[in-house]
Amino acid sequence: MNMTEDRGEGAATVPAGDTGWATADTSGQAVVAAFGRTMKTLRTRAGLEREEFGRRIGYSASTVAAYEQGRRIPPPRAIERADEVLDAGGLLTVWKDQVGRAQYPPFFQGMAALEREAIELLAYDTLMVKGLLQTEEYMRAVLAMRRPPLDQETVEQRVAARLARQAIFDRPSAPLLSFVMDESVLRRRLGGARVLRGQLEHLLLVGQKQNVELQVIPLDCEENAGVDGPFTVVTRGDGAKFAYTEAQGIGTLVTDPAQAARAAARYGIIRSQPLTPRESLEFVERLLGEL
Protein backbone atom coordinates (compact mmCIF):
# COMPACT_ATOMS: atom_id res chain seq x y z
CA MET A 1 0.00 0.00 0.00
CA ASN A 2 1.36 3.40 -0.93
CA MET A 3 0.11 5.43 1.99
CA THR A 4 0.58 8.71 0.19
CA GLU A 5 -1.89 7.65 -2.46
CA ASP A 6 -4.25 5.40 -0.51
CA ARG A 7 -6.40 7.96 1.26
CA GLY A 8 -9.64 6.12 1.69
CA GLU A 9 -11.83 6.05 4.78
CA GLY A 10 -9.80 6.63 7.90
CA ALA A 11 -7.15 8.77 6.21
CA ALA A 12 -7.32 12.41 7.27
CA THR A 13 -5.60 14.64 4.75
CA VAL A 14 -4.89 18.34 5.18
CA PRO A 15 -3.23 20.07 2.21
CA ALA A 16 -0.78 22.88 2.77
CA GLY A 17 0.57 24.00 -0.57
CA ASP A 18 1.69 27.51 -1.50
CA THR A 19 -1.48 29.02 -0.06
CA GLY A 20 -1.93 26.31 2.54
CA TRP A 21 1.33 27.10 4.30
CA ALA A 22 0.20 30.68 4.67
CA THR A 23 -3.21 29.53 5.91
CA ALA A 24 -1.59 27.20 8.42
CA ASP A 25 0.54 29.97 9.89
CA THR A 26 -2.33 32.48 9.83
CA SER A 27 -4.59 30.04 11.68
CA GLY A 28 -2.01 29.59 14.42
CA GLN A 29 -1.26 33.28 14.58
CA ALA A 30 -4.94 34.09 15.14
CA VAL A 31 -4.97 32.02 18.33
CA VAL A 32 -1.67 33.48 19.53
CA ALA A 33 -2.83 37.02 18.73
CA ALA A 34 -6.07 36.51 20.69
CA PHE A 35 -4.11 35.24 23.67
CA GLY A 36 -1.76 38.23 23.41
CA ARG A 37 -4.62 40.72 23.41
CA THR A 38 -6.12 39.03 26.46
CA MET A 39 -2.83 39.16 28.35
CA LYS A 40 -2.27 42.80 27.44
CA THR A 41 -5.77 43.74 28.60
CA LEU A 42 -5.23 42.02 31.96
CA ARG A 43 -1.76 43.58 32.36
CA THR A 44 -3.10 47.06 31.61
CA ARG A 45 -5.97 46.64 34.07
CA ALA A 46 -3.44 45.57 36.69
CA GLY A 47 -1.51 48.80 36.10
CA LEU A 48 1.73 47.05 35.19
CA GLU A 49 4.19 48.32 32.61
CA ARG A 50 5.73 45.71 30.31
CA GLU A 51 9.12 45.97 31.98
CA GLU A 52 7.77 45.35 35.48
CA PHE A 53 5.42 42.61 34.30
CA GLY A 54 8.25 40.94 32.40
CA ARG A 55 10.48 41.07 35.47
CA ARG A 56 7.82 39.32 37.52
CA ILE A 57 7.26 36.50 35.04
CA GLY A 58 10.94 36.17 34.12
CA TYR A 59 11.01 37.66 30.62
CA SER A 60 12.23 40.89 29.04
CA ALA A 61 9.90 43.73 28.11
CA SER A 62 10.60 43.07 24.42
CA THR A 63 9.57 39.42 24.83
CA VAL A 64 6.37 40.46 26.59
CA ALA A 65 5.66 42.83 23.69
CA ALA A 66 6.20 39.98 21.22
CA TYR A 67 3.73 37.80 23.16
CA GLU A 68 1.13 40.56 23.36
CA GLN A 69 1.44 41.39 19.68
CA GLY A 70 1.15 37.73 18.65
CA ARG A 71 4.64 37.64 17.14
CA ARG A 72 5.92 34.88 19.42
CA ILE A 73 4.30 31.85 21.00
CA PRO A 74 4.65 31.84 24.79
CA PRO A 75 5.73 28.58 26.43
CA PRO A 76 3.44 26.97 29.04
CA ARG A 77 5.59 28.32 31.88
CA ALA A 78 5.14 31.92 30.68
CA ILE A 79 1.37 31.48 30.45
CA GLU A 80 1.18 29.98 33.95
CA ARG A 81 3.33 32.73 35.50
CA ALA A 82 1.35 35.45 33.71
CA ASP A 83 -1.89 34.01 35.06
CA GLU A 84 -0.46 34.01 38.59
CA VAL A 85 1.04 37.50 38.46
CA LEU A 86 -2.10 39.04 36.96
CA ASP A 87 -4.35 37.05 39.32
CA ALA A 88 -6.29 36.02 36.21
CA GLY A 89 -7.99 33.04 37.84
CA GLY A 90 -7.35 30.76 34.87
CA LEU A 91 -8.32 33.22 32.13
CA LEU A 92 -4.85 32.82 30.63
CA THR A 93 -4.08 29.17 31.44
CA VAL A 94 -7.29 28.15 29.66
CA TRP A 95 -5.47 29.16 26.45
CA LYS A 96 -2.52 26.86 27.11
CA ASP A 97 -3.61 23.90 24.95
CA GLN A 98 -4.76 26.08 22.05
CA VAL A 99 -1.56 28.12 22.10
CA GLY A 100 0.46 24.90 22.26
CA ARG A 101 -1.31 23.51 19.19
CA ALA A 102 -0.72 26.79 17.36
CA GLN A 103 3.00 25.95 17.24
CA TYR A 104 2.21 23.45 14.50
CA PRO A 105 0.56 23.85 11.09
CA PRO A 106 -2.94 22.31 11.07
CA PHE A 107 -1.86 19.29 9.02
CA PHE A 108 0.56 18.25 11.82
CA GLN A 109 -1.47 19.03 14.92
CA GLY A 110 -3.06 15.58 15.11
CA MET A 111 0.34 13.89 14.83
CA ALA A 112 1.86 16.19 17.45
CA ALA A 113 -0.91 15.21 19.88
CA LEU A 114 -0.32 11.50 19.19
CA GLU A 115 3.41 11.88 19.86
CA ARG A 116 2.59 13.13 23.35
CA GLU A 117 0.46 10.03 24.02
CA ALA A 118 2.64 7.47 22.26
CA ILE A 119 3.91 4.31 23.91
CA GLU A 120 5.69 3.36 20.69
CA LEU A 121 6.83 5.37 17.68
CA LEU A 122 8.31 3.85 14.51
CA ALA A 123 9.74 6.08 11.80
CA TYR A 124 11.28 5.44 8.39
CA ASP A 125 12.97 8.33 6.56
CA THR A 126 14.61 8.74 3.17
CA LEU A 127 15.27 12.46 2.61
CA MET A 128 16.34 14.10 5.86
CA VAL A 129 16.82 13.36 9.54
CA LYS A 130 13.53 12.97 11.42
CA GLY A 131 12.37 16.15 13.16
CA LEU A 132 12.48 14.41 16.52
CA LEU A 133 16.19 13.71 15.97
CA GLN A 134 17.26 17.06 14.52
CA THR A 135 19.68 19.44 16.18
CA GLU A 136 18.67 23.09 16.29
CA GLU A 137 21.26 23.99 13.64
CA TYR A 138 20.00 21.25 11.34
CA MET A 139 16.41 22.44 11.87
CA ARG A 140 17.31 25.98 10.92
CA ALA A 141 19.20 24.81 7.84
CA VAL A 142 16.24 22.73 6.66
CA LEU A 143 13.67 25.45 7.35
CA ALA A 144 15.81 28.00 5.50
CA MET A 145 15.50 25.85 2.38
CA ARG A 146 11.69 25.97 2.26
CA ARG A 147 10.15 27.51 -0.84
CA PRO A 148 8.32 29.78 -0.68
CA PRO A 149 10.56 31.08 2.11
CA LEU A 150 9.27 31.14 5.67
CA ASP A 151 9.36 34.45 7.54
CA GLN A 152 11.66 34.64 10.56
CA GLU A 153 8.88 34.50 13.14
CA THR A 154 7.54 31.30 11.57
CA VAL A 155 11.04 29.79 11.56
CA GLU A 156 11.43 30.56 15.27
CA GLN A 157 7.98 29.09 15.90
CA ARG A 158 8.82 25.87 14.04
CA VAL A 159 12.19 25.51 15.77
CA ALA A 160 10.66 25.97 19.22
CA ALA A 161 7.95 23.45 18.38
CA ARG A 162 10.41 20.79 17.18
CA LEU A 163 12.62 21.25 20.22
CA ALA A 164 9.59 20.93 22.49
CA ARG A 165 8.61 17.66 20.79
CA GLN A 166 11.97 16.17 21.73
CA ALA A 167 10.83 15.91 25.33
CA ILE A 168 9.47 12.54 24.17
CA PHE A 169 12.93 11.02 24.74
CA ASP A 170 13.13 11.78 28.45
CA ARG A 171 9.58 11.97 29.73
CA PRO A 172 8.38 9.55 32.44
CA SER A 173 7.43 6.18 30.96
CA ALA A 174 9.26 7.14 27.78
CA PRO A 175 7.91 5.33 24.70
CA LEU A 176 9.83 2.81 22.65
CA LEU A 177 11.32 4.69 19.70
CA SER A 178 12.65 3.11 16.50
CA PHE A 179 14.16 5.09 13.65
CA VAL A 180 15.26 3.58 10.34
CA MET A 181 16.87 5.86 7.78
CA ASP A 182 18.57 5.49 4.43
CA GLU A 183 22.32 6.07 4.28
CA SER A 184 21.67 8.99 1.93
CA VAL A 185 19.99 10.84 4.81
CA LEU A 186 23.26 10.76 6.75
CA ARG A 187 25.40 11.80 3.78
CA ARG A 188 23.29 14.76 2.64
CA ARG A 189 25.15 17.86 3.84
CA LEU A 190 22.15 20.06 4.52
CA GLY A 191 23.53 23.26 6.00
CA GLY A 192 27.12 22.24 5.32
CA ALA A 193 29.69 19.86 6.81
CA ARG A 194 29.70 21.54 10.25
CA VAL A 195 25.94 21.23 10.63
CA LEU A 196 26.01 17.61 9.49
CA ARG A 197 28.85 16.83 11.89
CA GLY A 198 26.82 18.15 14.81
CA GLN A 199 23.81 16.17 13.62
CA LEU A 200 25.75 12.91 13.40
CA GLU A 201 27.22 13.47 16.86
CA HIS A 202 23.69 14.02 18.18
CA LEU A 203 22.48 10.79 16.59
CA LEU A 204 25.26 8.90 18.36
CA LEU A 205 24.12 10.31 21.69
CA VAL A 206 20.42 9.65 21.11
CA GLY A 207 21.16 6.16 19.80
CA GLN A 208 22.61 5.20 23.17
CA LYS A 209 19.35 5.78 25.03
CA GLN A 210 17.77 2.55 26.28
CA ASN A 211 14.39 3.28 24.71
CA VAL A 212 15.82 4.24 21.30
CA GLU A 213 16.96 2.15 18.34
CA LEU A 214 18.61 3.76 15.31
CA GLN A 215 19.17 1.72 12.17
CA VAL A 216 20.73 2.60 8.83
CA ILE A 217 19.93 1.03 5.46
CA PRO A 218 23.19 1.13 3.44
CA LEU A 219 23.01 2.25 -0.17
CA ASP A 220 24.27 -1.13 -1.31
CA CYS A 221 21.44 -2.97 0.45
CA GLU A 222 19.62 -5.05 -2.18
CA GLU A 223 16.32 -5.33 -0.26
CA ASN A 224 14.18 -2.42 0.92
CA ALA A 225 10.49 -2.74 1.72
CA GLY A 226 10.29 1.04 2.13
CA VAL A 227 10.32 1.94 -1.54
CA ASP A 228 6.95 3.71 -1.18
CA GLY A 229 8.62 6.41 0.90
CA PRO A 230 8.90 7.69 4.48
CA PHE A 231 6.19 7.20 7.10
CA THR A 232 5.64 7.05 10.84
CA VAL A 233 3.56 4.65 12.94
CA VAL A 234 2.42 5.63 16.43
CA THR A 235 0.85 3.33 19.02
CA ARG A 236 -1.25 4.98 21.71
CA GLY A 237 -1.64 3.77 25.29
CA ASP A 238 -4.94 2.06 24.49
CA GLY A 239 -3.22 0.02 21.76
CA ALA A 240 -4.66 1.98 18.84
CA LYS A 241 -2.24 2.49 15.96
CA PHE A 242 -1.99 5.44 13.59
CA ALA A 243 0.18 6.09 10.55
CA TYR A 244 1.36 9.44 9.25
CA THR A 245 2.94 10.52 5.98
CA GLU A 246 3.93 13.96 4.77
CA ALA A 247 5.12 15.22 1.40
CA GLN A 248 5.08 18.57 -0.38
CA GLY A 249 3.15 20.24 2.41
CA ILE A 250 0.46 17.55 2.55
CA GLY A 251 0.04 15.59 5.77
CA THR A 252 -1.97 12.37 5.90
CA LEU A 253 -2.94 10.90 9.27
CA VAL A 254 -4.30 7.38 8.81
CA THR A 255 -6.74 6.41 11.55
CA ASP A 256 -8.24 3.29 9.96
CA PRO A 257 -7.01 0.31 12.08
CA ALA A 258 -6.48 -2.00 9.09
CA GLN A 259 -4.38 0.53 7.18
CA ALA A 260 -2.36 1.44 10.27
CA ALA A 261 -1.77 -2.26 11.01
CA ARG A 262 -0.47 -2.79 7.47
CA ALA A 263 1.89 0.14 7.89
CA ALA A 264 3.19 -1.33 11.16
CA ALA A 265 3.68 -4.70 9.48
CA ARG A 266 5.58 -3.06 6.63
CA TYR A 267 7.78 -1.28 9.14
CA GLY A 268 8.55 -4.62 10.75
CA ILE A 269 9.89 -5.87 7.42
CA ILE A 270 11.88 -2.67 6.83
CA ARG A 271 13.33 -2.96 10.33
CA SER A 272 14.68 -6.44 9.56
CA GLN A 273 16.62 -5.30 6.48
CA PRO A 274 19.11 -2.62 7.64
CA LEU A 275 22.19 -2.82 9.84
CA THR A 276 21.61 -3.71 13.48
CA PRO A 277 21.46 -0.80 15.97
CA ARG A 278 25.05 -1.47 17.07
CA GLU A 279 26.29 -1.73 13.49
CA SER A 280 24.37 1.42 12.62
CA LEU A 281 26.03 3.49 15.35
CA GLU A 282 29.42 2.23 14.17
CA PHE A 283 28.41 3.24 10.64
CA VAL A 284 27.52 6.75 11.84
CA GLU A 285 30.90 6.96 13.58
CA ARG A 286 32.66 6.08 10.33
CA LEU A 287 30.71 8.75 8.44
CA LEU A 288 31.62 11.25 11.13
CA GLY A 289 35.28 10.38 10.67
CA GLU A 290 34.99 11.15 6.95
CA LEU A 291 33.87 14.75 7.53
XYZ file of C-alpha atoms in Angstrom:
291
model
C 0.000 0.000 0.000
C 1.363 3.402 -0.932
C 0.112 5.426 1.987
C 0.584 8.709 0.193
C -1.887 7.652 -2.456
C -4.253 5.400 -0.510
C -6.403 7.963 1.259
C -9.645 6.117 1.691
C -11.829 6.051 4.782
C -9.804 6.633 7.903
C -7.155 8.768 6.215
C -7.320 12.413 7.272
C -5.598 14.643 4.749
C -4.887 18.341 5.182
C -3.234 20.069 2.211
C -0.777 22.883 2.769
C 0.574 23.999 -0.567
C 1.692 27.508 -1.497
C -1.478 29.017 -0.060
C -1.929 26.314 2.539
C 1.330 27.104 4.303
C 0.196 30.679 4.667
C -3.206 29.530 5.910
C -1.593 27.199 8.422
C 0.536 29.971 9.885
C -2.331 32.484 9.833
C -4.586 30.045 11.679
C -2.011 29.587 14.417
C -1.256 33.280 14.580
C -4.937 34.091 15.140
C -4.965 32.021 18.332
C -1.671 33.478 19.534
C -2.834 37.021 18.725
C -6.069 36.515 20.686
C -4.110 35.237 23.675
C -1.757 38.233 23.410
C -4.624 40.720 23.410
C -6.123 39.031 26.457
C -2.834 39.158 28.349
C -2.273 42.797 27.437
C -5.769 43.736 28.602
C -5.227 42.024 31.956
C -1.764 43.581 32.356
C -3.099 47.063 31.610
C -5.967 46.639 34.071
C -3.442 45.567 36.691
C -1.505 48.802 36.104
C 1.732 47.049 35.192
C 4.189 48.323 32.611
C 5.726 45.711 30.314
C 9.116 45.966 31.976
C 7.765 45.351 35.476
C 5.417 42.609 34.303
C 8.254 40.945 32.398
C 10.481 41.070 35.467
C 7.821 39.325 37.521
C 7.259 36.502 35.045
C 10.939 36.167 34.123
C 11.007 37.656 30.615
C 12.232 40.887 29.035
C 9.899 43.728 28.107
C 10.596 43.069 24.422
C 9.574 39.423 24.826
C 6.374 40.463 26.589
C 5.663 42.833 23.694
C 6.195 39.975 21.219
C 3.732 37.802 23.162
C 1.133 40.565 23.365
C 1.438 41.386 19.677
C 1.146 37.734 18.652
C 4.638 37.639 17.143
C 5.924 34.880 19.423
C 4.296 31.853 21.003
C 4.650 31.842 24.792
C 5.727 28.580 26.430
C 3.443 26.970 29.043
C 5.594 28.318 31.883
C 5.139 31.917 30.684
C 1.372 31.476 30.453
C 1.180 29.982 33.953
C 3.333 32.726 35.495
C 1.352 35.449 33.710
C -1.890 34.010 35.062
C -0.461 34.008 38.593
C 1.044 37.503 38.457
C -2.099 39.037 36.958
C -4.355 37.054 39.321
C -6.285 36.016 36.213
C -7.993 33.040 37.842
C -7.346 30.762 34.871
C -8.324 33.221 32.126
C -4.854 32.818 30.630
C -4.082 29.171 31.444
C -7.285 28.147 29.664
C -5.472 29.163 26.454
C -2.523 26.859 27.107
C -3.607 23.902 24.950
C -4.757 26.075 22.052
C -1.560 28.120 22.100
C 0.463 24.902 22.262
C -1.305 23.508 19.192
C -0.721 26.792 17.365
C 2.997 25.948 17.237
C 2.208 23.450 14.504
C 0.559 23.852 11.094
C -2.938 22.311 11.075
C -1.858 19.293 9.025
C 0.564 18.251 11.816
C -1.471 19.030 14.924
C -3.057 15.578 15.115
C 0.335 13.890 14.828
C 1.860 16.188 17.448
C -0.906 15.209 19.875
C -0.322 11.503 19.187
C 3.411 11.882 19.863
C 2.585 13.134 23.348
C 0.457 10.029 24.017
C 2.641 7.467 22.257
C 3.911 4.306 23.910
C 5.691 3.357 20.691
C 6.834 5.369 17.677
C 8.306 3.853 14.508
C 9.742 6.084 11.796
C 11.280 5.443 8.385
C 12.965 8.334 6.564
C 14.607 8.737 3.173
C 15.269 12.457 2.607
C 16.340 14.097 5.857
C 16.824 13.360 9.538
C 13.534 12.969 11.425
C 12.371 16.152 13.156
C 12.478 14.408 16.525
C 16.186 13.713 15.967
C 17.261 17.055 14.520
C 19.681 19.439 16.179
C 18.666 23.091 16.293
C 21.262 23.994 13.644
C 20.001 21.250 11.343
C 16.409 22.438 11.870
C 17.305 25.979 10.922
C 19.201 24.810 7.843
C 16.240 22.728 6.663
C 13.666 25.452 7.354
C 15.810 28.001 5.499
C 15.496 25.850 2.378
C 11.688 25.973 2.259
C 10.155 27.511 -0.840
C 8.317 29.777 -0.677
C 10.564 31.082 2.115
C 9.269 31.138 5.673
C 9.359 34.446 7.537
C 11.661 34.638 10.561
C 8.884 34.497 13.144
C 7.541 31.304 11.565
C 11.035 29.790 11.557
C 11.428 30.557 15.273
C 7.980 29.086 15.897
C 8.816 25.866 14.041
C 12.195 25.511 15.768
C 10.657 25.969 19.215
C 7.948 23.446 18.382
C 10.407 20.793 17.177
C 12.621 21.253 20.217
C 9.587 20.934 22.492
C 8.615 17.662 20.791
C 11.967 16.170 21.732
C 10.825 15.910 25.331
C 9.470 12.536 24.169
C 12.929 11.021 24.740
C 13.134 11.775 28.451
C 9.584 11.967 29.725
C 8.381 9.554 32.442
C 7.434 6.176 30.955
C 9.260 7.142 27.779
C 7.909 5.335 24.702
C 9.828 2.810 22.651
C 11.316 4.689 19.701
C 12.645 3.112 16.504
C 14.155 5.095 13.646
C 15.259 3.575 10.342
C 16.865 5.855 7.775
C 18.574 5.489 4.432
C 22.322 6.071 4.277
C 21.665 8.993 1.928
C 19.990 10.841 4.813
C 23.260 10.757 6.746
C 25.397 11.802 3.784
C 23.291 14.764 2.640
C 25.152 17.863 3.836
C 22.152 20.059 4.518
C 23.530 23.259 5.997
C 27.123 22.236 5.325
C 29.690 19.865 6.813
C 29.699 21.540 10.250
C 25.937 21.230 10.628
C 26.010 17.614 9.485
C 28.852 16.834 11.886
C 26.822 18.147 14.814
C 23.805 16.175 13.620
C 25.747 12.914 13.395
C 27.217 13.467 16.858
C 23.693 14.021 18.179
C 22.479 10.788 16.586
C 25.264 8.896 18.360
C 24.122 10.309 21.695
C 20.425 9.648 21.112
C 21.156 6.163 19.803
C 22.614 5.202 23.166
C 19.346 5.784 25.033
C 17.774 2.551 26.283
C 14.392 3.279 24.709
C 15.823 4.236 21.297
C 16.963 2.150 18.339
C 18.605 3.764 15.313
C 19.172 1.723 12.170
C 20.726 2.598 8.828
C 19.929 1.029 5.458
C 23.189 1.128 3.441
C 23.012 2.255 -0.165
C 24.269 -1.131 -1.312
C 21.440 -2.974 0.450
C 19.623 -5.052 -2.176
C 16.321 -5.326 -0.259
C 14.182 -2.418 0.915
C 10.486 -2.742 1.716
C 10.293 1.040 2.133
C 10.321 1.945 -1.543
C 6.954 3.709 -1.182
C 8.618 6.405 0.898
C 8.897 7.688 4.478
C 6.188 7.196 7.099
C 5.639 7.051 10.845
C 3.555 4.652 12.940
C 2.421 5.627 16.430
C 0.851 3.333 19.022
C -1.247 4.983 21.712
C -1.642 3.774 25.293
C -4.939 2.060 24.492
C -3.220 0.019 21.764
C -4.657 1.983 18.843
C -2.239 2.487 15.955
C -1.995 5.435 13.587
C 0.179 6.091 10.546
C 1.357 9.439 9.248
C 2.936 10.524 5.977
C 3.931 13.963 4.765
C 5.118 15.218 1.398
C 5.075 18.569 -0.381
C 3.147 20.239 2.410
C 0.461 17.551 2.555
C 0.044 15.592 5.773
C -1.970 12.371 5.905
C -2.941 10.899 9.269
C -4.302 7.377 8.807
C -6.745 6.408 11.553
C -8.237 3.293 9.958
C -7.014 0.306 12.082
C -6.475 -1.998 9.093
C -4.378 0.533 7.177
C -2.363 1.438 10.268
C -1.765 -2.257 11.013
C -0.468 -2.790 7.470
C 1.888 0.142 7.889
C 3.186 -1.328 11.165
C 3.684 -4.703 9.475
C 5.579 -3.064 6.630
C 7.779 -1.277 9.137
C 8.548 -4.615 10.751
C 9.893 -5.866 7.416
C 11.882 -2.673 6.829
C 13.331 -2.963 10.329
C 14.681 -6.438 9.565
C 16.620 -5.295 6.484
C 19.114 -2.617 7.636
C 22.186 -2.823 9.835
C 21.607 -3.710 13.482
C 21.464 -0.803 15.974
C 25.050 -1.466 17.072
C 26.293 -1.725 13.490
C 24.366 1.425 12.615
C 26.030 3.493 15.347
C 29.416 2.226 14.166
C 28.410 3.237 10.637
C 27.520 6.755 11.839
C 30.898 6.956 13.585
C 32.657 6.084 10.328
C 30.710 8.754 8.438
C 31.625 11.251 11.134
C 35.279 10.378 10.670
C 34.994 11.153 6.952
C 33.866 14.754 7.527
